[in-house]
Short mmCIF file of C-alpha atoms and ligand atoms in Angstrom, two decimals:
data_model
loop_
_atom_site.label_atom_id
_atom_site.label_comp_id
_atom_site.label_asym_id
_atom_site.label_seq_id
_atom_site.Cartn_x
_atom_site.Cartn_y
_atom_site.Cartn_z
CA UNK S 20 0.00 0.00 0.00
CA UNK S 21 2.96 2.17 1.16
CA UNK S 22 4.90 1.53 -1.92
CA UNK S 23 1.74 2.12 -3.68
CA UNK S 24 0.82 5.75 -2.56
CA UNK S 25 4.87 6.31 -3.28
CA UNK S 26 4.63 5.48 -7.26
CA UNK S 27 1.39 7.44 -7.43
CA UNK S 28 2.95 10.39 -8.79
CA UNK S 29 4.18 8.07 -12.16
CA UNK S 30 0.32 7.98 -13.48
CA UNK S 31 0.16 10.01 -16.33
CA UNK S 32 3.45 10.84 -16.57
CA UNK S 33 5.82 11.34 -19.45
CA UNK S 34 9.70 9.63 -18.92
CA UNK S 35 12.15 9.51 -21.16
CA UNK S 36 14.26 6.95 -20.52
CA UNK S 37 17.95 7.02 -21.47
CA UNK S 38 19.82 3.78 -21.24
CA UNK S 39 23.68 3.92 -22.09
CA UNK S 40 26.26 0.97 -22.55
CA UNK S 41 27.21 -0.99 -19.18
CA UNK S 42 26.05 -3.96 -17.64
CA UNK S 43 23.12 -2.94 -15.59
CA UNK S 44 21.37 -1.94 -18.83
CA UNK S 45 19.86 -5.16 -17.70
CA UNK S 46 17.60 -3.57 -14.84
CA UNK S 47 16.05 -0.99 -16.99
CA UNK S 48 14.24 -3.37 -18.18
CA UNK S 49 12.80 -3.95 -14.70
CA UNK S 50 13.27 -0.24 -14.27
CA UNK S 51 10.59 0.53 -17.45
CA UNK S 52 8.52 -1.90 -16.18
CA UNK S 53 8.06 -0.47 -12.69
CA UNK S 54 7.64 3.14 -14.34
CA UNK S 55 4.98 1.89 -16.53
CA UNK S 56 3.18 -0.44 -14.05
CA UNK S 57 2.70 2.92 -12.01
CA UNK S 58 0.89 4.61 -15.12
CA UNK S 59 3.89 5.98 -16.87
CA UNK S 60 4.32 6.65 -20.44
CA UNK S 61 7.64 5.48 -21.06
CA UNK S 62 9.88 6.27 -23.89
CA UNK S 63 13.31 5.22 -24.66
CA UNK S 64 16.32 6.24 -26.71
CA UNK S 65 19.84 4.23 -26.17
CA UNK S 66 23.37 4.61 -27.10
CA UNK S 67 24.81 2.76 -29.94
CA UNK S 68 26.75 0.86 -27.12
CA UNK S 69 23.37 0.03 -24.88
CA UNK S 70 21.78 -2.04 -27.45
CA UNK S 71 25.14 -4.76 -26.56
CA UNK S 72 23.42 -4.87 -23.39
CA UNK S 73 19.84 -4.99 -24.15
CA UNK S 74 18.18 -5.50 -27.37
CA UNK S 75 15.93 -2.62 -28.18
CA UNK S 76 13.03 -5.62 -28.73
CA UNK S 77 13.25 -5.79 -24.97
CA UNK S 78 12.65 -2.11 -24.27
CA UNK S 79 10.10 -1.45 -27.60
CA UNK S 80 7.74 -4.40 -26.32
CA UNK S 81 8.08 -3.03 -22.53
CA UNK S 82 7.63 0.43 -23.31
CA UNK S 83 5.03 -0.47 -25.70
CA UNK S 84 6.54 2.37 -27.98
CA UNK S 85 9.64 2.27 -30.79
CA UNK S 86 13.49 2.57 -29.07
CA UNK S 87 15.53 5.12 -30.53
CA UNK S 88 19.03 5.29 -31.24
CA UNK S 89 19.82 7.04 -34.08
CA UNK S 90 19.44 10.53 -35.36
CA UNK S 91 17.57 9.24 -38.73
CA UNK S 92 16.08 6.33 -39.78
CA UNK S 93 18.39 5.34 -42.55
CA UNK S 94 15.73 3.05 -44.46
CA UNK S 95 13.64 6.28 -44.98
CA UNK S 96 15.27 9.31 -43.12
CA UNK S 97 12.63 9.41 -40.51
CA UNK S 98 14.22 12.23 -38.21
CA UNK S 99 14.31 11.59 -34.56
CA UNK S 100 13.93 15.35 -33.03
CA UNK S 101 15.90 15.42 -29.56
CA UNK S 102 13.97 18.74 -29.37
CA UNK S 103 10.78 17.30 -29.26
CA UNK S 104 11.59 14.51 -27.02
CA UNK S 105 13.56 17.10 -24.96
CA UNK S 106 10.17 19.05 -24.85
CA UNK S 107 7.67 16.06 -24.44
CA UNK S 108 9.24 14.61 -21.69
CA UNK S 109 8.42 15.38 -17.65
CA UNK S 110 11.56 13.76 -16.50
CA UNK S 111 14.62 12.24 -18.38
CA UNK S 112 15.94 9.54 -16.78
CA UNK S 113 19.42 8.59 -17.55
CA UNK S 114 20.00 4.85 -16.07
CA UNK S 115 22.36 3.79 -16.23
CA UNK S 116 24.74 6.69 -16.76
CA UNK S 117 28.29 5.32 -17.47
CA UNK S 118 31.00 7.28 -16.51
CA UNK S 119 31.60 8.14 -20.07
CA UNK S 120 28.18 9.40 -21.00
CA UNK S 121 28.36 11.46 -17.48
CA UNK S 122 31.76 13.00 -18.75
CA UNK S 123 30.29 13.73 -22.15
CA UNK S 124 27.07 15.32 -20.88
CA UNK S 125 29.20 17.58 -18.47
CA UNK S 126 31.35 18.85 -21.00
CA UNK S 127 28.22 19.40 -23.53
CA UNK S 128 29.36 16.78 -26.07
CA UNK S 129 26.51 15.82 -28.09
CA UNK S 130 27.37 12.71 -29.91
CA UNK S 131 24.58 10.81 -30.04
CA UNK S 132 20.60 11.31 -29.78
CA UNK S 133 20.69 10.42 -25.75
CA UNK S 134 23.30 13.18 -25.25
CA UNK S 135 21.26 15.73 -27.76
CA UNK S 136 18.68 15.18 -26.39
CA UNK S 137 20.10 15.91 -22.58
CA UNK S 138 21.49 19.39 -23.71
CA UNK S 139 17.66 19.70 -25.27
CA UNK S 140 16.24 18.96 -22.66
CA UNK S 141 13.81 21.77 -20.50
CA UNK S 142 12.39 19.07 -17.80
CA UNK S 143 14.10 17.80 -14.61
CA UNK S 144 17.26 15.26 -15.63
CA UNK S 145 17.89 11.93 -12.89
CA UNK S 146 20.96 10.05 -13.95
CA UNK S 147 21.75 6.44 -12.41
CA UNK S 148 25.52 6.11 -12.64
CA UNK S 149 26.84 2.13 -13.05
CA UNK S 150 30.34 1.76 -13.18
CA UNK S 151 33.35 0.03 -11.34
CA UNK S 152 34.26 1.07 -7.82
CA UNK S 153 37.70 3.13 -9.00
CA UNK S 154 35.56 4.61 -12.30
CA UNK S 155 33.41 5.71 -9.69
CA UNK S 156 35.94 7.25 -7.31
CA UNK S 157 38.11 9.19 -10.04
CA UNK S 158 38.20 12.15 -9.50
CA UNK S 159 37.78 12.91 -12.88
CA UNK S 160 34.24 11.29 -12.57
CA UNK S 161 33.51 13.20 -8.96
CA UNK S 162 34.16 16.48 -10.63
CA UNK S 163 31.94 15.67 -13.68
CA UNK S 164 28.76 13.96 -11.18
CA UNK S 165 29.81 17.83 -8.45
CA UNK S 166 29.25 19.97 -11.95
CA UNK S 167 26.04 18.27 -13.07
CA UNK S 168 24.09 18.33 -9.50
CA UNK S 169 25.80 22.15 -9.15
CA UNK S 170 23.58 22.29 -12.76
CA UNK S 171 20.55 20.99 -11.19
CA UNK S 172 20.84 17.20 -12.59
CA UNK S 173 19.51 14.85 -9.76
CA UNK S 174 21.76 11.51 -9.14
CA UNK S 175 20.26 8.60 -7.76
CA UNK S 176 23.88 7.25 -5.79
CA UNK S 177 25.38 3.61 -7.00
CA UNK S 178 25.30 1.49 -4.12
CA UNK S 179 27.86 -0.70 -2.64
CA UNK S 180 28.45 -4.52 -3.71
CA UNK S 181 29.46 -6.69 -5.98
CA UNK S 182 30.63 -5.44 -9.59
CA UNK S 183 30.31 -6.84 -12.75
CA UNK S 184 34.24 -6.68 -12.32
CA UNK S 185 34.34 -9.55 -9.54
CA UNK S 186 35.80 -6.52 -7.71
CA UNK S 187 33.18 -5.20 -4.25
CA UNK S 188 32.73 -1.34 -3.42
CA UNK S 189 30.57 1.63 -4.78
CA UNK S 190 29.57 1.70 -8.08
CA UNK S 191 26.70 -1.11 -8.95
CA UNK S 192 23.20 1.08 -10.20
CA UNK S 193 20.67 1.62 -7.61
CA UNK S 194 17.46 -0.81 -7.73
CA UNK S 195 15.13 -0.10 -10.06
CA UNK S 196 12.55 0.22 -7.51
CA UNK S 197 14.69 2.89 -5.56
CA UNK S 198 15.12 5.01 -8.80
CA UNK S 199 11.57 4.35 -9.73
CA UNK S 200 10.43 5.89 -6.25
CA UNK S 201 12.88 8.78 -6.71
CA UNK S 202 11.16 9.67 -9.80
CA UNK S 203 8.07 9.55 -8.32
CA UNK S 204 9.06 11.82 -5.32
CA UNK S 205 10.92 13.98 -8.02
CA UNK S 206 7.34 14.39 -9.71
CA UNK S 207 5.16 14.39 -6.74
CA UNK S 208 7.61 16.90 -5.09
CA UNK S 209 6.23 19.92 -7.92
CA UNK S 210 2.59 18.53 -7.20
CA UNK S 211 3.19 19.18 -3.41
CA UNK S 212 5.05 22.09 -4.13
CA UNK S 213 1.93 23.68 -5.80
CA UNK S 214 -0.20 22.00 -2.49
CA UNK S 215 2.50 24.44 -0.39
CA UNK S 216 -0.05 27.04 -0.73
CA UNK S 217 -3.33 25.06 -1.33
CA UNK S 218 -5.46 24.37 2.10
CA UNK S 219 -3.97 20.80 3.73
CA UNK S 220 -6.14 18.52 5.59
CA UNK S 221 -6.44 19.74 9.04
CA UNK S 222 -5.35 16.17 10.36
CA UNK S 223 -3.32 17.12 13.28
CA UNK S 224 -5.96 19.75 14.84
CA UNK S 225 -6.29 20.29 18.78
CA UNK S 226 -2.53 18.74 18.77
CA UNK S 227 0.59 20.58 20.51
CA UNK S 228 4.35 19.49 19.15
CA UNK S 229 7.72 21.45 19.99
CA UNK S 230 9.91 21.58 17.68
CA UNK S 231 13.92 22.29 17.84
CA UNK S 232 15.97 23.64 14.91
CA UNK S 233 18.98 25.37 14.14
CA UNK S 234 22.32 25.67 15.37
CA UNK S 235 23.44 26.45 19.05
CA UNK S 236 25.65 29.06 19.97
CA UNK S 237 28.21 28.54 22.97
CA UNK S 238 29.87 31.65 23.88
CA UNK S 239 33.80 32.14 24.46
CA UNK S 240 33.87 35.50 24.83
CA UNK S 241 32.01 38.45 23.61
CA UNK S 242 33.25 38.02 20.19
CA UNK S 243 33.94 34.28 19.37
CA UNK S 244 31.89 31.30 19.97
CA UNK S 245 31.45 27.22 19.16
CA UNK S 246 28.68 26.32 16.91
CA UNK S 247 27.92 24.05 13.76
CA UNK S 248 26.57 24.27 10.04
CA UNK S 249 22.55 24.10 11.06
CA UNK S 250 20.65 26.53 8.98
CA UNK S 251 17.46 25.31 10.63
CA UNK S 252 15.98 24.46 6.91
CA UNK S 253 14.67 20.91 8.01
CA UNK S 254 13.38 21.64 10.87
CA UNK S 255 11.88 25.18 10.27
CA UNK S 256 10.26 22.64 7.28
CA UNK S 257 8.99 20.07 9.89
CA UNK S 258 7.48 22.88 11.83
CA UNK S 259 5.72 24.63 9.09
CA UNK S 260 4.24 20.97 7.87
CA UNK S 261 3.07 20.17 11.12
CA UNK S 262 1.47 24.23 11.15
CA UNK S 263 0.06 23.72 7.67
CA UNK S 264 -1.56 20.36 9.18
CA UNK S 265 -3.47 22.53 12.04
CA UNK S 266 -1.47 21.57 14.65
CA UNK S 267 -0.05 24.00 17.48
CA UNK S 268 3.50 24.32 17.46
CA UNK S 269 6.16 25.60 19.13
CA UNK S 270 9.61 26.33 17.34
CA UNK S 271 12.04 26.59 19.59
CA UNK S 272 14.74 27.91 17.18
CA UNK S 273 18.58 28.67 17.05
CA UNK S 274 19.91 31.63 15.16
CA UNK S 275 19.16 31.65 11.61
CA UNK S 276 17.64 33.92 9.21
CA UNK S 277 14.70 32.13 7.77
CA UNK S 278 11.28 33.36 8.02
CA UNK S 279 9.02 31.89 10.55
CA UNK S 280 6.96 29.87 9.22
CA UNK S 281 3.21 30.52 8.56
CA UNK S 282 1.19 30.06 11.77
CA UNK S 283 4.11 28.95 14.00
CA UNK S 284 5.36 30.52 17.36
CA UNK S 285 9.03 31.40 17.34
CA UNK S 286 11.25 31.11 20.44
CA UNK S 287 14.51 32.37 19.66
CA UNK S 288 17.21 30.85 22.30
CA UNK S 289 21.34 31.27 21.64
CA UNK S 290 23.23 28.41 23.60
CA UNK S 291 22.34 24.91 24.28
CA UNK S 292 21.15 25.64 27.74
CA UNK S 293 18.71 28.47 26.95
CA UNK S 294 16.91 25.62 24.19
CA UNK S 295 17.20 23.15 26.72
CA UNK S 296 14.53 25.87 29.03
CA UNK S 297 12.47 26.82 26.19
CA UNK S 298 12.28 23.31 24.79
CA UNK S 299 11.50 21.61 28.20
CA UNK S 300 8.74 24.80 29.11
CA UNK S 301 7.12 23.90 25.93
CA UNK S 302 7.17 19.89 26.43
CA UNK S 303 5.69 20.36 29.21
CA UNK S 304 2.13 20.45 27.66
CA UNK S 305 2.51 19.20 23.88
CA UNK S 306 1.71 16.03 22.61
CA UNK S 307 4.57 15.32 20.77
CA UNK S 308 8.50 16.74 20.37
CA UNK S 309 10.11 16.62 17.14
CA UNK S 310 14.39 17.32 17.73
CA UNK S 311 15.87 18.48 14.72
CA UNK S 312 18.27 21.15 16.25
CA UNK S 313 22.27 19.96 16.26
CA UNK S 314 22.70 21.20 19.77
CA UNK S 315 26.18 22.02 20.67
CA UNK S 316 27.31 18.67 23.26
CA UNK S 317 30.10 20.57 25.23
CA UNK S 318 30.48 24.44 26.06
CA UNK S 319 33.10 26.37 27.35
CA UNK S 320 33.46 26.16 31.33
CA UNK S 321 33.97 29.42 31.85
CA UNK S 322 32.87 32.49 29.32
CA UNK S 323 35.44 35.44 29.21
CA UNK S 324 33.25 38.99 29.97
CA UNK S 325 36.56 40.42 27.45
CA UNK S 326 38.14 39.46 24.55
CA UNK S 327 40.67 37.08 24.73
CA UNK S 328 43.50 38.53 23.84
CA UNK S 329 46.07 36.54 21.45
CA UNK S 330 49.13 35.92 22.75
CA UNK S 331 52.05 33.72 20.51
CA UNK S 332 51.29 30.57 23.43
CA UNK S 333 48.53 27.70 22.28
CA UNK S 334 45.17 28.21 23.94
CA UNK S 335 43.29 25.48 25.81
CA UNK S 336 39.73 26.30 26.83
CA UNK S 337 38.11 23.54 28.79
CA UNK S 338 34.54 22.36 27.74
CA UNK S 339 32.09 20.84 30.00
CA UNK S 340 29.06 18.70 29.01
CA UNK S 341 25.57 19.98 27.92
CA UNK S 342 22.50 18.61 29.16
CA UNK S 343 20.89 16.50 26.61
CA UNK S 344 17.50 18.06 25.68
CA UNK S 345 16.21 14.81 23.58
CA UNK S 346 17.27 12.08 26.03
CA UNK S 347 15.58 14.06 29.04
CA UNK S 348 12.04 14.52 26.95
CA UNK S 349 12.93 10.50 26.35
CA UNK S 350 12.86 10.42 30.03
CA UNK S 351 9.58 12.20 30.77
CA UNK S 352 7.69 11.59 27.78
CA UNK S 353 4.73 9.56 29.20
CA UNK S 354 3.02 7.88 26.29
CA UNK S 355 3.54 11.08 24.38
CA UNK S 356 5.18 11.31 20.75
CA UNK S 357 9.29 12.35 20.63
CA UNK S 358 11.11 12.14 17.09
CA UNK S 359 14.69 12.35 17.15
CA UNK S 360 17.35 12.84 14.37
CA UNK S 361 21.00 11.95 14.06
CA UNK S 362 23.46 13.61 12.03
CA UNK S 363 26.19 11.01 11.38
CA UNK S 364 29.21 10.70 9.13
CA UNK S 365 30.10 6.48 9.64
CA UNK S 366 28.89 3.43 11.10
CA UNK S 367 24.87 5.09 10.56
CA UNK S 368 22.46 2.93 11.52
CA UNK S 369 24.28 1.69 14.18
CA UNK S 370 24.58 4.71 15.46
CA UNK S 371 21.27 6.09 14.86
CA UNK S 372 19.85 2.73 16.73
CA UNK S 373 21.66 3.69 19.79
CA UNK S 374 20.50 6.87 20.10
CA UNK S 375 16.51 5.61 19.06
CA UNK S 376 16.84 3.56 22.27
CA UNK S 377 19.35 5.75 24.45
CA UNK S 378 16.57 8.74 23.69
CA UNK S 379 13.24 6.69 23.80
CA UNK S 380 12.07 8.14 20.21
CA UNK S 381 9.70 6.73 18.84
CA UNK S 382 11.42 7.03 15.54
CA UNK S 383 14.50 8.91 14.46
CA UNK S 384 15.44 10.55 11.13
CA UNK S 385 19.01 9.39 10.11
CA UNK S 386 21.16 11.69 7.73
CA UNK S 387 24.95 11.24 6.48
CA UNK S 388 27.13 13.33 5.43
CA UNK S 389 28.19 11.08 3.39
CA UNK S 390 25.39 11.45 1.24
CA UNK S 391 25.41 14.14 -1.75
CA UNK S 392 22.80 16.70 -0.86
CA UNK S 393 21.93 15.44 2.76
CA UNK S 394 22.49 17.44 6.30
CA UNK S 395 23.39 20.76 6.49
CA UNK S 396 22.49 23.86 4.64
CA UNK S 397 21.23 22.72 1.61
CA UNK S 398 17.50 22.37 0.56
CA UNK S 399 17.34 18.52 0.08
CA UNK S 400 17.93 15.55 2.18
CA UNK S 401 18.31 11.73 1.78
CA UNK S 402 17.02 10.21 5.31
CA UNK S 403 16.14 6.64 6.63
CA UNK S 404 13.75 6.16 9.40
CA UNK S 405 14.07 3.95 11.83
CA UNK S 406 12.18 2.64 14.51
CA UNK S 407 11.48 -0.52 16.98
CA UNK S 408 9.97 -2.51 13.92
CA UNK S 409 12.78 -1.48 11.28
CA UNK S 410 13.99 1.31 8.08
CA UNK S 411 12.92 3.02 6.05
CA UNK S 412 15.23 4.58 3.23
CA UNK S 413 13.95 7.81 0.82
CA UNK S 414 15.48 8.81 -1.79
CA UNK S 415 17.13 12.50 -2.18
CA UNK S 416 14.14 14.69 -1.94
CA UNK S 417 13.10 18.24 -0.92
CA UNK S 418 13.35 19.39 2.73
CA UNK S 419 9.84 20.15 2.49
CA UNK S 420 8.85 16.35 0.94
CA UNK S 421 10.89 14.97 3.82
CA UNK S 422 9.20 17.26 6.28
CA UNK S 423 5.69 15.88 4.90
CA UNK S 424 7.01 12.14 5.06
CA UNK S 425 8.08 12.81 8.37
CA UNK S 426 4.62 14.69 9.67
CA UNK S 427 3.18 11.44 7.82
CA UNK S 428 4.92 9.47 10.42
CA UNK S 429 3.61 11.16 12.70
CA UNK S 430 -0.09 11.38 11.80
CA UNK S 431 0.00 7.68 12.03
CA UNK S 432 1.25 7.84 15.52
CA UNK S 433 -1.98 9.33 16.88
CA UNK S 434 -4.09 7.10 14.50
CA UNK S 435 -3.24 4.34 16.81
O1 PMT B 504 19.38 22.85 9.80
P1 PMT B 504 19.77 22.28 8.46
O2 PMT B 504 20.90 23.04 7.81
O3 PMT B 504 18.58 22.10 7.54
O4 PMT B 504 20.38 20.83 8.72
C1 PMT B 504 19.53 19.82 9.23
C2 PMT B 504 20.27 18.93 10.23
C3 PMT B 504 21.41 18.21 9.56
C4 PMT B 504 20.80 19.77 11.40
C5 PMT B 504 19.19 17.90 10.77
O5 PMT B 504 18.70 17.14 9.70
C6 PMT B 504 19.77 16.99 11.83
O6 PMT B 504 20.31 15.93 11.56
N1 PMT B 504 19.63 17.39 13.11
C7 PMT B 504 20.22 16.67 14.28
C8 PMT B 504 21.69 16.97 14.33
C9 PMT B 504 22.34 16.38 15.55
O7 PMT B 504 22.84 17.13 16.34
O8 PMT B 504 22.25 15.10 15.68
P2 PMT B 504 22.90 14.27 16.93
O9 PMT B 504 23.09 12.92 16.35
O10 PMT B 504 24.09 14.94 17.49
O11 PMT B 504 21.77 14.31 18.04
C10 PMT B 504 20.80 13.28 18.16
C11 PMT B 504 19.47 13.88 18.59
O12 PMT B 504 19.56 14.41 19.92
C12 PMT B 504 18.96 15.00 17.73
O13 PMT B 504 17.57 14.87 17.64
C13 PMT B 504 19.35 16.26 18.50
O14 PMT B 504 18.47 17.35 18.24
C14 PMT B 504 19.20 15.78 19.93
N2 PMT B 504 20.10 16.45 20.91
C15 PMT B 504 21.45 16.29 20.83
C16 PMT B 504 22.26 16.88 21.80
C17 PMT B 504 21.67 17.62 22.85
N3 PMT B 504 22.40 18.21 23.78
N4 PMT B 504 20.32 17.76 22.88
C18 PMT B 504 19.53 17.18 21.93
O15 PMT B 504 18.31 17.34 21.98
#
């Protein structure tokens, strides 16, 4: 049902689907198949290469429409316009991308109808990169994947296993199903951006949540202080989704500059201790807490009233512990909801887990800085949820989608 609702975006849908010449041209077959299944009107143009890989009978009869490959038929010069597929298509989805179709398309080299039809193309491009685990790891191939997200081209990440090369690491294409739902949340995310404004459901009325976000600030002195990379995006997000959902909320907020969000009340706090107050004060009768703050874990013992002054000797300045504002909620909660997140950058899920139970969430929203486009700053993230009965992995979506998956989550708490 879940996986369902996910795909529901594909119905009606125009993807172009752009398969290029490596070994896991073998799961777009699956891949066209799960877009279609969904309600998807799939078309398909190939590299000269792909069709070693996968006979275009495979894709025509799948796709139910002609493959193309060439730039004219030669039998009777039928010409294949990249324009027009460039124009007719609401996503192009390049899977798999091989690192030599990646390098051509971010260096504008139009060589063949797939890569024409790329620089054609006006809707939102996904490439799936498949390659070996060094291909992958070039830097050569970094640069060319960092300039085609800095160009707005979404990449659904390789994942880690076997290779066609006998050889184990990054670099084998992402499920078909995973890049099928990341298509779907790609096209569902401009449906639910135009919903931003339209009237939600009021599911969540006569409920009260706090909500943390942003970084904390622990003083030094009057000039200098410790703090982190939180721009409060995700959970100024989660706040506004649970607002837009009628619920009450309280956003207890570090400094940042975003607005507040559309029937929200702000609490601005600085340090780690002042959220801990506000955060506690407004637990205190809400039915739920959702922590997305990065809360500074040590701060300075003792806080200069002047300026340090630099002198040519090292400085030490001793921290001491903050209280933990999520593990104390944990501690009172009472049947009520608490969400954590963790911000990690190895060993995830383990880590995550401990803190689930350590914290008493209910659920916690894991993201890695090792993922392109996740954690700090930025407007999208790529989370997995996990909880007592499992995880739960999404693909790289909006802030605001994630926000809605997560107030989802949440919505089905109080159903119970
Ligand atoms: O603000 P953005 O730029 O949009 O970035 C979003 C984000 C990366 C900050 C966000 O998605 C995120 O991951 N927030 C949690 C970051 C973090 O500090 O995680 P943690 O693993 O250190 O903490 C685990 C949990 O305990 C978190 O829910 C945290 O809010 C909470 N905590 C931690 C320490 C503390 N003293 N009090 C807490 O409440």
């Amino acid at each position: 049902m879940e996986t369902q609702r996910m795909m529901r975006p594909l119905a009606g849908r125009r993807i172009l689907l752009g398969i290029t010449g490596s070994i896991a041209a073998y799961k777009a077959a699956v891949l066209c198949r799960s877009l279609t299944t969904a309600g998807a009107e799939v078309r398909v143009v190939m590299t000269p290469l792909a069709k070693q890989f996968i006979t275009p009978l495979t894709m025509a009869t799948l796709s139910k429409n002609p493959i193309l490959v060439e730039f004219f038929d030669p039998e009777n010069g039928a010409w294949n316009s990249h324009v027009s597929l460039g124009l007719w298509a609401d996503c192009y989805l390049i899977a798999p991308a091989t690192a030599n179709t990646l390098a051509k398309m971010a260096a504008g080299i139009a060589d063949n109808l797939l890569l024409t039809t790329y620089l054609s193309a006006r809707c939102p491009v996904v490439v799936a990169p498949a390659m070996d685990l060094d291909m992958y790891a070039h830097t050569a191939t970094q640069e060319n994947l960092h300039r085609l997200l800095e160009r707005g081209v979404r990449i659904v990440e390789p994942e880690a296993g076997e290779l066609a090369s006998g050889l184990t690491g990054k670099g084998r294409m992402a499920e078909p199903a995973e890049i099928a739902a990341y298509v779907a949340a790609l096209l569902g995310e401009g449906a639910s951006s135009a919903d931003a404004t339209a009237e939600k459901e009021k599911t969540l009325r006569g409920k009260r949540f706090v909500v943390t976000a942003g970084a904390t600030i622990e003083a030094i002195d009057p000039v200098r202080f410790i703090s982190n990379h939180s721009s409060g995006k995700m959970g100024y997000a989660v706040a506004g989704e649970l607002a837009a959902r009628g619920a009450e909320v309280v956003l207890v907020s570090g400094r940042t500059a975003l607005p507040t969000p559309e029937g929200v009340e702000r609490r601005d706090v600085l340090s780690a201790a002042e959220m801990y107050d506000a955060t506690l004060a407004a637990y205190e009768d809400a039915d739920g807490g959702v922590m997305c703050a990065a809360v500074a874990d040590y701060t300075p013992c003792e806080v200069a009233d002047r300026k340090l002054k630099k002198s040519d000797d090292d400085l030490t300045i001793t921290l001491r512990r903050t209280k933990d504002i999520a593990a104390e909620l944990g501690a009172r909660k009472a049947g009520r909801l608490l969400v954590g997140f963790a911000l990690e950058t190895d060993d995830e899920e383990a880590h995550a887990e401990a803190k689930l139970v350590r914290k008493n969430f209910d659920f916690i929203v894991l993201n890695s800085l090792r993922d392109a486009g996740a954690g700090f700053r930025g407007d999208t993230n790529k989370v997995t949820f996990l909880d007592a009965s499992g995880r739960e992995a999404l693909p790289l979506l909006s802030k605001a989608e994630v926000a809605a998956r997560i107030v989802d989550r949440i919505e089905r708490f109080f159903e119970r």
